[in-house]
Amino acid sequence: MTSSYYSPEWRPKKNRISDGEYTAKVVGLDIKEDMRFGNLLADIYKPVYEIIDGDFSGTEVKDNGLFHYRQLQGHDFIPKRNWGYYKFCKIFGLARKSANGRTELPQLKLGHLERCDVKIKVFHKSFVNNNGTNINYAVARLVNIEKELPF
């Protein structure tokens, strides 16, 4: 008979991805809709990137988060808060100038994003949870499109 034990502190060791830039592809898109921030309303998009080169090939990392603030009656709207979302949409060619000079920002869909190899920058965020445990996790930010894949 083999022995066994319980240890609440034990966790399997994972290969911790190093900070840096990687080539990846978008394999998923997490969306939280209608999130309130004071009297502002936003959708939060978190693309999921899969690294396709180097020692961490196959590793998935979520984007740090893209806030798409929307103008709806009964809510405040500050267009300049969409700067990060605009930058992301511009890289993918999704931001469009309208006749009135504004840049129209679409709702993101996975199909808009998965046709390209991209360059991402991975970094780590950390916080201390309610139990006093230090939590550290990797997040990514889009740098640019490496190459567009044929359909």
Short mmCIF file of C-alpha atoms in Angstrom, two decimals:
data_model
loop_
_atom_site.label_atom_id
_atom_site.label_comp_id
_atom_site.label_asym_id
_atom_site.label_seq_id
_atom_site.Cartn_x
_atom_site.Cartn_y
_atom_site.Cartn_z
CA MET A 1 0.00 0.00 0.00
CA THR A 2 1.26 3.50 -0.83
CA SER A 3 1.17 6.35 1.63
CA SER A 4 -0.64 9.62 1.05
CA TYR A 5 -0.91 12.92 2.85
CA TYR A 6 -2.66 16.29 2.82
CA SER A 7 -0.90 19.65 2.75
CA PRO A 8 -2.94 22.82 2.14
CA GLU A 9 0.22 24.75 1.13
CA TRP A 10 1.30 22.26 -1.53
CA ARG A 11 0.74 23.22 -5.14
CA PRO A 12 2.19 21.56 -8.21
CA LYS A 13 5.12 23.49 -9.65
CA LYS A 14 4.28 25.23 -12.89
CA ASN A 15 6.73 26.59 -15.36
CA ARG A 16 6.47 30.26 -14.61
CA ILE A 17 6.58 32.22 -17.82
CA SER A 18 9.28 34.87 -17.86
CA ASP A 19 8.56 38.53 -18.47
CA GLY A 20 9.29 39.50 -22.05
CA GLU A 21 7.96 39.60 -25.61
CA TYR A 22 6.59 36.50 -27.35
CA THR A 23 4.93 35.56 -30.63
CA ALA A 24 1.43 34.28 -30.00
CA LYS A 25 -2.02 33.78 -31.49
CA VAL A 26 -5.39 34.73 -30.03
CA VAL A 27 -7.25 31.55 -29.01
CA GLY A 28 -10.02 32.94 -26.82
CA LEU A 29 -11.83 36.08 -25.70
CA ASP A 30 -13.29 36.55 -22.21
CA ILE A 31 -15.95 39.26 -22.06
CA LYS A 32 -17.58 40.91 -19.05
CA GLU A 33 -20.42 43.15 -20.17
CA ASP A 34 -22.02 46.17 -18.52
CA MET A 35 -19.51 46.59 -15.69
CA ARG A 36 -20.09 49.72 -13.61
CA PHE A 37 -17.27 52.00 -12.52
CA GLY A 38 -18.96 54.76 -10.56
CA ASN A 39 -21.46 56.12 -13.06
CA LEU A 40 -19.47 54.86 -16.07
CA LEU A 41 -20.39 51.69 -17.93
CA ALA A 42 -17.89 49.48 -19.75
CA ASP A 43 -17.42 46.08 -21.33
CA ILE A 44 -14.13 44.43 -20.41
CA TYR A 45 -12.39 42.25 -22.98
CA LYS A 46 -9.55 39.87 -22.13
CA PRO A 47 -8.09 38.17 -25.19
CA VAL A 48 -6.43 34.84 -24.41
CA TYR A 49 -3.07 34.43 -26.15
CA GLU A 50 -1.29 31.13 -26.81
CA ILE A 51 2.47 31.46 -27.17
CA ILE A 52 3.67 29.76 -30.34
CA ASP A 53 7.45 30.03 -30.03
CA GLY A 54 10.31 29.30 -27.65
CA ASP A 55 10.41 27.55 -24.29
CA PHE A 56 6.85 28.56 -23.38
CA SER A 57 5.17 27.39 -26.60
CA GLY A 58 1.62 26.25 -25.81
CA THR A 59 1.34 28.45 -22.69
CA GLU A 60 -1.82 30.56 -22.51
CA VAL A 61 -1.79 34.07 -21.04
CA LYS A 62 -4.75 36.45 -20.67
CA ASP A 63 -4.58 40.08 -21.68
CA ASN A 64 -4.40 42.58 -18.83
CA GLY A 65 -7.86 43.82 -19.90
CA LEU A 66 -9.34 46.22 -22.43
CA PHE A 67 -12.02 48.61 -21.14
CA HIS A 68 -14.59 49.69 -23.73
CA TYR A 69 -16.57 52.52 -22.13
CA ARG A 70 -19.94 53.05 -23.73
CA GLN A 71 -22.28 55.99 -23.99
CA LEU A 72 -25.70 55.07 -22.62
CA GLN A 73 -28.45 57.28 -21.29
CA GLY A 74 -28.29 57.62 -17.53
CA HIS A 75 -24.52 57.00 -17.43
CA ASP A 76 -21.54 59.32 -17.66
CA PHE A 77 -19.29 58.97 -20.69
CA ILE A 78 -15.69 60.15 -21.02
CA PRO A 79 -14.45 59.26 -24.53
CA LYS A 80 -10.74 59.61 -23.70
CA ARG A 81 -11.05 56.66 -21.27
CA ASN A 82 -11.27 54.42 -24.36
CA TRP A 83 -7.60 55.12 -25.27
CA GLY A 84 -6.35 51.56 -24.56
CA TYR A 85 -9.29 49.97 -26.35
CA TYR A 86 -8.76 52.35 -29.27
CA LYS A 87 -5.06 51.46 -29.48
CA PHE A 88 -5.90 47.73 -29.54
CA CYS A 89 -8.62 48.17 -32.21
CA LYS A 90 -6.29 50.33 -34.31
CA ILE A 91 -3.59 47.62 -34.34
CA PHE A 92 -6.16 45.14 -35.71
CA GLY A 93 -7.56 47.68 -38.21
CA LEU A 94 -10.95 47.73 -36.47
CA ALA A 95 -11.11 51.44 -35.53
CA ARG A 96 -12.93 53.42 -38.24
CA LYS A 97 -13.16 57.19 -38.73
CA SER A 98 -16.73 58.36 -39.21
CA ALA A 99 -17.97 61.36 -41.21
CA ASN A 100 -18.13 63.51 -38.06
CA GLY A 101 -14.42 62.96 -37.33
CA ARG A 102 -14.91 60.57 -34.44
CA THR A 103 -13.30 57.15 -34.39
CA GLU A 104 -15.94 54.43 -34.11
CA LEU A 105 -14.99 51.48 -31.89
CA PRO A 106 -16.67 48.12 -32.50
CA GLN A 107 -17.62 45.39 -30.06
CA LEU A 108 -14.84 42.79 -30.20
CA LYS A 109 -15.49 39.26 -31.42
CA LEU A 110 -13.02 36.38 -31.45
CA GLY A 111 -13.29 36.17 -35.24
CA HIS A 112 -11.80 39.69 -35.49
CA LEU A 113 -8.66 38.57 -33.67
CA GLU A 114 -7.75 34.98 -34.49
CA ARG A 115 -6.50 35.52 -38.04
CA CYS A 116 -3.10 36.91 -37.00
CA ASP A 117 0.13 35.99 -35.28
CA VAL A 118 0.79 38.75 -32.75
CA LYS A 119 3.64 40.01 -30.60
CA ILE A 120 2.71 40.27 -26.91
CA LYS A 121 4.52 41.61 -23.87
CA VAL A 122 4.13 39.38 -20.81
CA PHE A 123 4.54 40.77 -17.30
CA HIS A 124 3.44 39.72 -13.82
CA LYS A 125 0.93 41.26 -11.44
CA SER A 126 0.64 40.42 -7.77
CA PHE A 127 -1.57 41.08 -4.79
CA VAL A 128 -2.16 39.72 -1.29
CA ASN A 129 -5.50 37.93 -0.94
CA ASN A 130 -7.80 37.88 2.11
CA ASN A 131 -5.88 34.92 3.56
CA GLY A 132 -2.62 36.87 3.45
CA THR A 133 -1.25 34.78 0.58
CA ASN A 134 0.77 36.56 -2.10
CA ILE A 135 -0.82 35.82 -5.49
CA ASN A 136 1.32 36.35 -8.59
CA TYR A 137 0.12 35.78 -12.14
CA ALA A 138 1.15 36.53 -15.71
CA VAL A 139 -0.78 38.91 -17.95
CA ALA A 140 -0.09 40.15 -21.47
CA ARG A 141 -0.48 43.26 -23.54
CA LEU A 142 -0.64 43.36 -27.34
CA VAL A 143 2.41 44.99 -28.97
CA ASN A 144 1.68 44.51 -32.68
CA ILE A 145 0.61 42.12 -35.42
CA GLU A 146 3.46 39.92 -36.64
CA LYS A 147 1.70 38.49 -39.70
CA GLU A 148 -1.83 38.06 -40.95
CA LEU A 149 -2.76 34.45 -41.68
CA PRO A 150 -4.52 33.50 -44.93
CA PHE A 151 -8.15 32.48 -44.58
#
